[in-house]
Coordinates of C-alpha atoms and ligand atoms in Angstrom, one line a residue:
X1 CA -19.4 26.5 -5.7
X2 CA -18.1 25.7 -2.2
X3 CA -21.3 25.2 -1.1
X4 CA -21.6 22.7 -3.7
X5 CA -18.4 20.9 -2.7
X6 CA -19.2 20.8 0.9
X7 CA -22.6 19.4 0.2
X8 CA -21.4 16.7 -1.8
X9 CA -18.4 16.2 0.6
X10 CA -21.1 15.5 3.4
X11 CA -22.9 13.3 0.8
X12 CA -20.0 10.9 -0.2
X13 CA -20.0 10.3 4.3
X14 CA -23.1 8.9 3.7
X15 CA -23.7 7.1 0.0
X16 CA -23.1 3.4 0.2
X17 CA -20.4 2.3 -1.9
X18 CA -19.0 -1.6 -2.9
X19 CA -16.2 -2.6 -1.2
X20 CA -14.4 -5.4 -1.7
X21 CA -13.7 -8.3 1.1
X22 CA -11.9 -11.2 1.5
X23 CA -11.9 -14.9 3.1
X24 CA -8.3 -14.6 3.6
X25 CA -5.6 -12.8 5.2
X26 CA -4.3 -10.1 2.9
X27 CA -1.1 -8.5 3.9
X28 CA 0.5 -5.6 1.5
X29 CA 3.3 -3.4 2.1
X30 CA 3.4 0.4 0.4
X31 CA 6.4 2.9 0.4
X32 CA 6.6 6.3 -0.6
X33 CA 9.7 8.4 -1.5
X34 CA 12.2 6.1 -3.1
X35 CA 14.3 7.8 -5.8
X36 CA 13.9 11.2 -3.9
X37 CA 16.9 12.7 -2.8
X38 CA 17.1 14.8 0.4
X39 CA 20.4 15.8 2.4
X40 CA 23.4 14.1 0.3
X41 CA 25.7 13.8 2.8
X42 CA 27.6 14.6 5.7
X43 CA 29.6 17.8 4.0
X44 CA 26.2 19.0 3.1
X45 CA 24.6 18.8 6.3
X46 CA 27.9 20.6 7.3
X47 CA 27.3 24.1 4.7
X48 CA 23.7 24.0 5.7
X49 CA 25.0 24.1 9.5
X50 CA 27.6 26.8 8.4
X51 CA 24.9 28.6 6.8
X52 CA 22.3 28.5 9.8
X53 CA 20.0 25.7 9.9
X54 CA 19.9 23.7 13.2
X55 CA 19.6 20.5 11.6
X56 CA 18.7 17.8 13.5
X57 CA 15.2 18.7 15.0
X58 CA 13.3 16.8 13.2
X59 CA 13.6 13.0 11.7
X60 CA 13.8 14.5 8.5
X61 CA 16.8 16.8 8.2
X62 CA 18.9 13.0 8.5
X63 CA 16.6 12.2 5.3
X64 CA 19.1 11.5 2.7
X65 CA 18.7 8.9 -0.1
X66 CA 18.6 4.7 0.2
X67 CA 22.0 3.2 -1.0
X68 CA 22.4 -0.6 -2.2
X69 CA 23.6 -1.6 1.0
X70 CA 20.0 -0.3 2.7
X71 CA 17.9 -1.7 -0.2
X72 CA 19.8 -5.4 -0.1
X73 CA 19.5 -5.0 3.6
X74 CA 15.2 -5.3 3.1
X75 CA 15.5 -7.3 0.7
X76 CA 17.4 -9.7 2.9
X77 CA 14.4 -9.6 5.5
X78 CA 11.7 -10.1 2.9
X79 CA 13.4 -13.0 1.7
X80 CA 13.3 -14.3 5.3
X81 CA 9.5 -14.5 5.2
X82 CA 6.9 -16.5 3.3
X83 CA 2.8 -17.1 3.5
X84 CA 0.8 -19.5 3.1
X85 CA 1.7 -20.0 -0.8
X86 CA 5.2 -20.0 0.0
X87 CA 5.8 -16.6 -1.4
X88 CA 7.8 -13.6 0.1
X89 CA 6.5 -10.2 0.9
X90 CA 6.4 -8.1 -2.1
X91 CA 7.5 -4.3 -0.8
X92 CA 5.8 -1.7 -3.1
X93 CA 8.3 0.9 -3.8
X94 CA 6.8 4.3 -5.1
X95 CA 9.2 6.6 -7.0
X96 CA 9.7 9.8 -7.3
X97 CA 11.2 9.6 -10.7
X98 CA 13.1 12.7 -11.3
X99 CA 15.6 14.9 -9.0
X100 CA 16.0 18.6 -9.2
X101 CA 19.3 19.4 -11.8
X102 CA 21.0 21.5 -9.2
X103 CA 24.0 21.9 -11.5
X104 CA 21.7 23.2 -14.4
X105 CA 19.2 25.1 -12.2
X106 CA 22.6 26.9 -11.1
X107 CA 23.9 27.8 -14.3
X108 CA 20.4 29.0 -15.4
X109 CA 20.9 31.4 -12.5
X110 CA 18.1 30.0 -10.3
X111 CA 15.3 31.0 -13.0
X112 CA 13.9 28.0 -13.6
X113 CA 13.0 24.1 -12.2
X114 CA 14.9 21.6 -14.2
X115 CA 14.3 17.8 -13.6
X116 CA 17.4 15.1 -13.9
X117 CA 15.1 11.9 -15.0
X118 CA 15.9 8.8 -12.5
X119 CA 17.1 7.5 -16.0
X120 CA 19.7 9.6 -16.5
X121 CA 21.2 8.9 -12.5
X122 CA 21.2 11.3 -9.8
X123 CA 22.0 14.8 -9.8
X124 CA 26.2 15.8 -9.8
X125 CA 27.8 15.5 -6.3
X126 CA 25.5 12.4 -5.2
X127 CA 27.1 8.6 -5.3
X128 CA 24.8 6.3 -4.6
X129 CA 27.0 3.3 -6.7
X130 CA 25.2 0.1 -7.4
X131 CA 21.7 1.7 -6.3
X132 CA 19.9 1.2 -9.6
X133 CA 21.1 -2.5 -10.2
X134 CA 19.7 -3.0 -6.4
X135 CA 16.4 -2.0 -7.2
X136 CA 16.4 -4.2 -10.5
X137 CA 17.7 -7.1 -8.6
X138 CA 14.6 -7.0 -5.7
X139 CA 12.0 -6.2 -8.6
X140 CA 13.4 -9.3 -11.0
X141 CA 13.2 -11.3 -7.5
X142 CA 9.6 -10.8 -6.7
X143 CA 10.4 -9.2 -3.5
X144 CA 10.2 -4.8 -4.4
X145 CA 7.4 -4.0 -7.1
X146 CA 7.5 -0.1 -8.4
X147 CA 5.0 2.0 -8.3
X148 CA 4.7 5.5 -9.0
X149 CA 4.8 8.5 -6.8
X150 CA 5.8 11.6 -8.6
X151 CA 8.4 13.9 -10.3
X152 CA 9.2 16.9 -8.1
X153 CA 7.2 16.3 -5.1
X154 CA 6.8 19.2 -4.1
X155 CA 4.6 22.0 -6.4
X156 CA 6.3 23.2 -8.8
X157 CA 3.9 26.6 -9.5
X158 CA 4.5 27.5 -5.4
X159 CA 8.5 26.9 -5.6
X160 CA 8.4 28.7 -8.6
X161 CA 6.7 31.6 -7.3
X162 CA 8.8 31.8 -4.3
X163 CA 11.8 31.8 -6.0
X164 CA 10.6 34.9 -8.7
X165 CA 9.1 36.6 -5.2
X166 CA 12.9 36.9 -3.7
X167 CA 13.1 37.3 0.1
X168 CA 14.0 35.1 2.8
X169 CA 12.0 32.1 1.2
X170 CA 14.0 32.2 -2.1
X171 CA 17.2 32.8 -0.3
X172 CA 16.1 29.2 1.9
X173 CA 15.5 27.0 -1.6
X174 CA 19.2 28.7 -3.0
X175 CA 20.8 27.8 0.1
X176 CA 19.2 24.2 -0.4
X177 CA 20.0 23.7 -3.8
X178 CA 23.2 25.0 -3.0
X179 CA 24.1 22.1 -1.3
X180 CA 22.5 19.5 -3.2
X181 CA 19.2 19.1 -1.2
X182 CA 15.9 19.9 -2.9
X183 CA 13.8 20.7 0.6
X184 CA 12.8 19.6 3.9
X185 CA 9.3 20.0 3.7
X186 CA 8.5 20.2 7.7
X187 CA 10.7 23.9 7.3
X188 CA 9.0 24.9 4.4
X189 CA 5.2 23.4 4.0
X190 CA 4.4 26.1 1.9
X191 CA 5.8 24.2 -1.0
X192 CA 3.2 22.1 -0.8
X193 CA 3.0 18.8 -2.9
X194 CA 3.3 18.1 -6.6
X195 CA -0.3 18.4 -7.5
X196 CA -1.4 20.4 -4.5
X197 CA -0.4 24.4 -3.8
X198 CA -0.6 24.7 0.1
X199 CA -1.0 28.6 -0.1
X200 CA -4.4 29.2 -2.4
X201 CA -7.7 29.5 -1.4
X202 CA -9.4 25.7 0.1
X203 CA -11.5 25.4 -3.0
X204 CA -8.6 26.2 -5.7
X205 CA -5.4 24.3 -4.0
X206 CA -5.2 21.5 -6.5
X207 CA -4.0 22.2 -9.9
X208 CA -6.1 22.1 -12.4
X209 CA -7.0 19.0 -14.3
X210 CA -4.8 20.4 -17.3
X211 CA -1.4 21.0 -15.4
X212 CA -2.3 17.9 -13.3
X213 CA -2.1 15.9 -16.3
X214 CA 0.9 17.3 -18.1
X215 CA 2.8 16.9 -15.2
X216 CA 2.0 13.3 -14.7
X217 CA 2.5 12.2 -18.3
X218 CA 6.2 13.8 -17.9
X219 CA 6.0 11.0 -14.8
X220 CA 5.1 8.2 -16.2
X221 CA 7.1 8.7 -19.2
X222 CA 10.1 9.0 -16.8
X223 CA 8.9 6.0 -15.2
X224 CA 8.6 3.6 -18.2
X225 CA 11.8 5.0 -19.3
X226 CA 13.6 3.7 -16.1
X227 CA 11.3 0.6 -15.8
X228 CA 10.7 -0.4 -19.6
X229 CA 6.9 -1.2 -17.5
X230 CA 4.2 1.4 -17.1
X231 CA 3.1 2.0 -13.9
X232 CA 0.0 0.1 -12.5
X233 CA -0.2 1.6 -9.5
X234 CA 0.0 5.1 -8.1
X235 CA 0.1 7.7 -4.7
X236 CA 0.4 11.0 -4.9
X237 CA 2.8 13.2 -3.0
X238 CA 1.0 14.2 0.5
X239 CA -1.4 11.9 -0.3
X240 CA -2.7 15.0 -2.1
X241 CA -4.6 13.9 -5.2
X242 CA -8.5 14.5 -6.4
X243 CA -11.2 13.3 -9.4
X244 CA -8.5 15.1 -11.7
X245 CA -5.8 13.2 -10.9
X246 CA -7.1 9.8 -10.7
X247 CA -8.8 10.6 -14.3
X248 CA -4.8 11.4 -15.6
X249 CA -3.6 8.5 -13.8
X250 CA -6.3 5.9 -15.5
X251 CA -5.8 8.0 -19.2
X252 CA -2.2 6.6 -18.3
X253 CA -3.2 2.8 -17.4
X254 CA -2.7 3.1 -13.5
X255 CA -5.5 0.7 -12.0
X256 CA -4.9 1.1 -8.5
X257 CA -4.6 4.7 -6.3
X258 CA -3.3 4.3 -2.9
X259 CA -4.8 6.5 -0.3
X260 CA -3.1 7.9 2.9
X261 CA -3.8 6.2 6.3
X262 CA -6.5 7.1 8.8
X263 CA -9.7 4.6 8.3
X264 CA -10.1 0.7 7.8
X265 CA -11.7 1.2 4.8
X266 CA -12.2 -2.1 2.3
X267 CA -10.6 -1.3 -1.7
X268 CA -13.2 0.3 -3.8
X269 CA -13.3 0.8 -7.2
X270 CA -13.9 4.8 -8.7
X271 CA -16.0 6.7 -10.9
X272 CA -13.2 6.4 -13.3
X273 CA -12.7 2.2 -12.3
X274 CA -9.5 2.7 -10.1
X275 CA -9.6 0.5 -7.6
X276 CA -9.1 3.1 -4.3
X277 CA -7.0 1.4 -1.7
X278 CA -6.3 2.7 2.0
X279 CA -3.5 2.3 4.5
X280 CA -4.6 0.8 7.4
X281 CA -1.5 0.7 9.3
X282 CA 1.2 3.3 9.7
X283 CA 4.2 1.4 10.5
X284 CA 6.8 4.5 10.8
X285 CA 9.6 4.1 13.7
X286 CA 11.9 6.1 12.2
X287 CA 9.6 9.4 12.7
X288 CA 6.8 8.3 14.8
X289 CA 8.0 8.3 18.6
X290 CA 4.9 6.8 20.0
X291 CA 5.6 3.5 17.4
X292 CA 4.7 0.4 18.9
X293 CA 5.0 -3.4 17.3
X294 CA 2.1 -4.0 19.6
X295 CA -0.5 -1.4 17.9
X296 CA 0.2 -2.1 14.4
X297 CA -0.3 -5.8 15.1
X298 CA -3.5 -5.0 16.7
X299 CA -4.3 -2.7 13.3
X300 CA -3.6 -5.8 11.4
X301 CA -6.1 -7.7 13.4
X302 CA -8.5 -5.3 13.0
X303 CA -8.4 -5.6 9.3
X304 CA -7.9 -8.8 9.3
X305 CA -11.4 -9.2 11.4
X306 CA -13.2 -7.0 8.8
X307 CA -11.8 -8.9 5.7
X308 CA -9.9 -6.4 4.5
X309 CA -5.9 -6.2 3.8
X310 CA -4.1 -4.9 6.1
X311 CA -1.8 -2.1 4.2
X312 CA 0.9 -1.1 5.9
X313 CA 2.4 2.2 4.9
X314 CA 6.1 2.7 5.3
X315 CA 8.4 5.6 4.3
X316 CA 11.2 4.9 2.9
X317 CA 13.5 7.1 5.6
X318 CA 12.7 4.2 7.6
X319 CA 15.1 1.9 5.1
X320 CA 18.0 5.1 5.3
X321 CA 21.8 4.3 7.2
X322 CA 23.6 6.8 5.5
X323 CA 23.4 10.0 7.8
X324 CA 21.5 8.1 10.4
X325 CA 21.2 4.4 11.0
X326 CA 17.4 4.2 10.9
X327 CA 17.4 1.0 9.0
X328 CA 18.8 -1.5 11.7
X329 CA 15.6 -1.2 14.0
X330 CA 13.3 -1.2 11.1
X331 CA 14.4 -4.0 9.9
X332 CA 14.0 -5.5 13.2
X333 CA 10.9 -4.6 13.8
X334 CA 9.5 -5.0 10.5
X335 CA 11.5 -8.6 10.8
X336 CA 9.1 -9.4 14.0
X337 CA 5.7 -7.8 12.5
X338 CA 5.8 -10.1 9.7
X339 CA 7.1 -13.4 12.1
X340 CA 4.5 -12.8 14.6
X341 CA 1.5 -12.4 11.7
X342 CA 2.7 -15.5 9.8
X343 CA 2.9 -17.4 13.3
X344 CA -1.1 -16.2 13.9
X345 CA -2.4 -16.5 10.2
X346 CA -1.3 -19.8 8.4
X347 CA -3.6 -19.1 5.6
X348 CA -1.8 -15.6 5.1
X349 CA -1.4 -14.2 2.0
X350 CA 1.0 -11.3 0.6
X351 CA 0.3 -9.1 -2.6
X352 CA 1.0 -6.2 -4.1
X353 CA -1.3 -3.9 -5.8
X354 CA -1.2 -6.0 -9.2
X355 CA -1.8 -9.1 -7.6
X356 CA -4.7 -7.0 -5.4
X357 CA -6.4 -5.4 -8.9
X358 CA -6.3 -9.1 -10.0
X359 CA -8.3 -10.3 -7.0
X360 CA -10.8 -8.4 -7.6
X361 CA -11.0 -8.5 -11.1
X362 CA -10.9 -12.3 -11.6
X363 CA -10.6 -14.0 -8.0
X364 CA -7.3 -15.0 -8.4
X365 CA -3.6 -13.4 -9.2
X366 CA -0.6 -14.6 -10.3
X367 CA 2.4 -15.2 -8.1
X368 CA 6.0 -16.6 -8.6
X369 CA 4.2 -20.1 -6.9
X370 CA 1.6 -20.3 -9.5
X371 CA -2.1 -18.7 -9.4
X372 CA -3.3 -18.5 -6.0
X373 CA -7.2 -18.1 -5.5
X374 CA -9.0 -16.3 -2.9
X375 CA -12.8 -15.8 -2.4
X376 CA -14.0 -12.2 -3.0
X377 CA -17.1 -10.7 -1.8
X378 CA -18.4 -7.2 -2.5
X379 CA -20.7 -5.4 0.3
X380 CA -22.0 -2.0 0.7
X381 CA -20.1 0.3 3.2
X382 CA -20.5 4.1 4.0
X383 CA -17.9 6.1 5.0
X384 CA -19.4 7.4 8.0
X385 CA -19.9 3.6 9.0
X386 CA -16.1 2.8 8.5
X387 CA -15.7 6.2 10.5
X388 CA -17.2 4.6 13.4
X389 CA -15.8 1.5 13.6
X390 CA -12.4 2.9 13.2
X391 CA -13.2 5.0 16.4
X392 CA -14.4 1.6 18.2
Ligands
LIG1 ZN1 6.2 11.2 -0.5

């Protein structure tokens, strides 16, 4: 069977596939982790001192939640921008939308996982006032369009079976929950991602198609609960998803998967018609120390000269103030990215997934300035090819 799978692995490097092109500057903007709560605050990051964690290694042990303030701060820069049809940039927020029930989890003794949908507000001890209307408002202004991410994040079989193992990884997740924080996955990888279980065998690491879809019905249904919209686009936790989970994701009317970063590769529609689309440029100064304004604007040329979008991907730490102030230089920089492409590109356009899945489908999509067209043209690519001029 693996032998299978790596021969067809090598085989999808080398079978020529449509892409999708365009004649104009595409510019789209995804972001994972919204929703998704992390340290709450500073008297939590204070009991997980007192109970021996040396936080403050890492980026992420400041990762703590978006308030109202950081998401009316971003939308405040979007609305500072427009293209070439006079429309803002459209951020895509993808939610995680459900946090752990610490309080519940607690009383249950530790036995089991229990979710707190989005819908029902965050879990006890965490304020975050005025956070829901401030998504609403950006998403009824055109400028923040959701998208889906997960429920847990992490995998809920591997927590699961750490916790019912005991030992020092149980006693971490307690301590954790304990104060209100669900993980920090750089301590504890081994939790994997929602659909993904880090510690099996290569070949059996995803769940299977039947958990897979189970636990992303429970995520959608959270999501239309908190949105009254289904969502049309998804990307999975870790970027960890396969042919299973695109399959539960289309049985659930999500057109568009987004894909981690790594190759300029154009949007290409599946075996199961999802349009696959790819970040092209990792846009990160929160948690990537070598970030440079200068090599994501050359990324966005680079796309830009192969007629694809440029897709810039964008955590949402990146947008958090409330343990650390990581927002003000994003903004900044994100703030001269977008001034600097709209200065170089007067035909510039920005979408979202919807408008992108529309593109493709009809030529044109809708935006709040009317229906904008763009010419679309669909060539054969390889990966192995896109692998090579990515290296170029
Ligand atoms: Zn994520």
């Amino acid at each position: 069977m693996t032998i299978v799978r790596k021969i067809w692995n090598r085989a999808k490097d080398i079978l020529p596939v449509s892409g999708f092109y365009f004649d104009q500057p595409l510019l789209l903007i995804q972001s994972d982790d919204w929703g998704r709560v992390g340290l709450r605050d500073h008297d939590g990051l204070e009991y997980l001192r007192s109970a021996g964690l040396t936080l403050g290694e890492r980026p992420y042990d400041f990762y703590s939640l978006e308030t109202a303030d950081d998401v009316a701060a971003l939308i405040g820069t979007l609305k500072g921008h427009r293209d070439s049809a006079g429309c803002s940039p459209c951020l895509e927020m993808n939610f995680v939308v459900g946090n752990l029930d610490f309080e519940r989890i607690q009383a249950e003794d530790w036995r089991t996982i229990r979710v707190l949908p989005l819908v029902e507000g965050f879990p006890k001890g965490w304020e975050r006032p005025g956070l829901t209307e401030a998504y609403r408002g950006g998403i009824a202004d055109g400028v923040l369009y959701p998208a889906l991410h997960g429920t847990t994040h992490f995998c809920r079989k591997a927590v699961e079976r750490n916790m019912a193992a005991g030992g020092e990884r149980a006693a971490l997740l307690r301590t954790l929950w304990q104060s209100g924080t669900p993980y920090i996955h750089w301590r504890m990888p081994w939790i994997g991602y929602e659909y993904w279980d880090a510690e099996e065998a290569e070949e059996d690491r995803f769940l299977s198609c039947t958990s897979q879809s189970e636990l992303i019905g429970h995520s959608v249904g959270a999501f239309a609960k908190f949105f009254s919209t289904l969502p049309l686009s998804a990307c999975a936790p870790g970027y960890r998803a396969n042919e299973d989970t695109v399959r539960a994701w289309s049985r659930h009317g999500v057109r568009v998967a987004q894909n981690g970063p790594g190759a300029l590769v154009p949007p290409h529609l599946d075996n199961s018609g999802v349009l696959q689309v790819y970040r092209t440029i990792a846009f990160e100064p929160a948690t990537n120390a070598d970030f440079t304004l200068e090599s994501c604007l050359r990324q966005v040329e680079a796309c830009f000269a192969l007629g694809i979008p440029a897709v810039v991907s964008i955590h949402s730490i990146n947008f958090h103030s409330s343990l650390k102030d990581f927002r003000s230089s994003t903004l900044k920089h994100l703030d001269e990215l977008l001034t600097l492409i709209e200065s170089r590109h007067s035909n510039l356009l920005y979408v979202h997934d919807a408008q992108l899945w529309e593109l493709v489908q009809n030529g044109f999509c809708r935006t709040p300035r009317g229906n904008v067209r763009v010419s679309v043209s669909s060539r054969k690519f390889t990966r192995a090819q896109v692998a090579r001029q990515t290296a170029v």
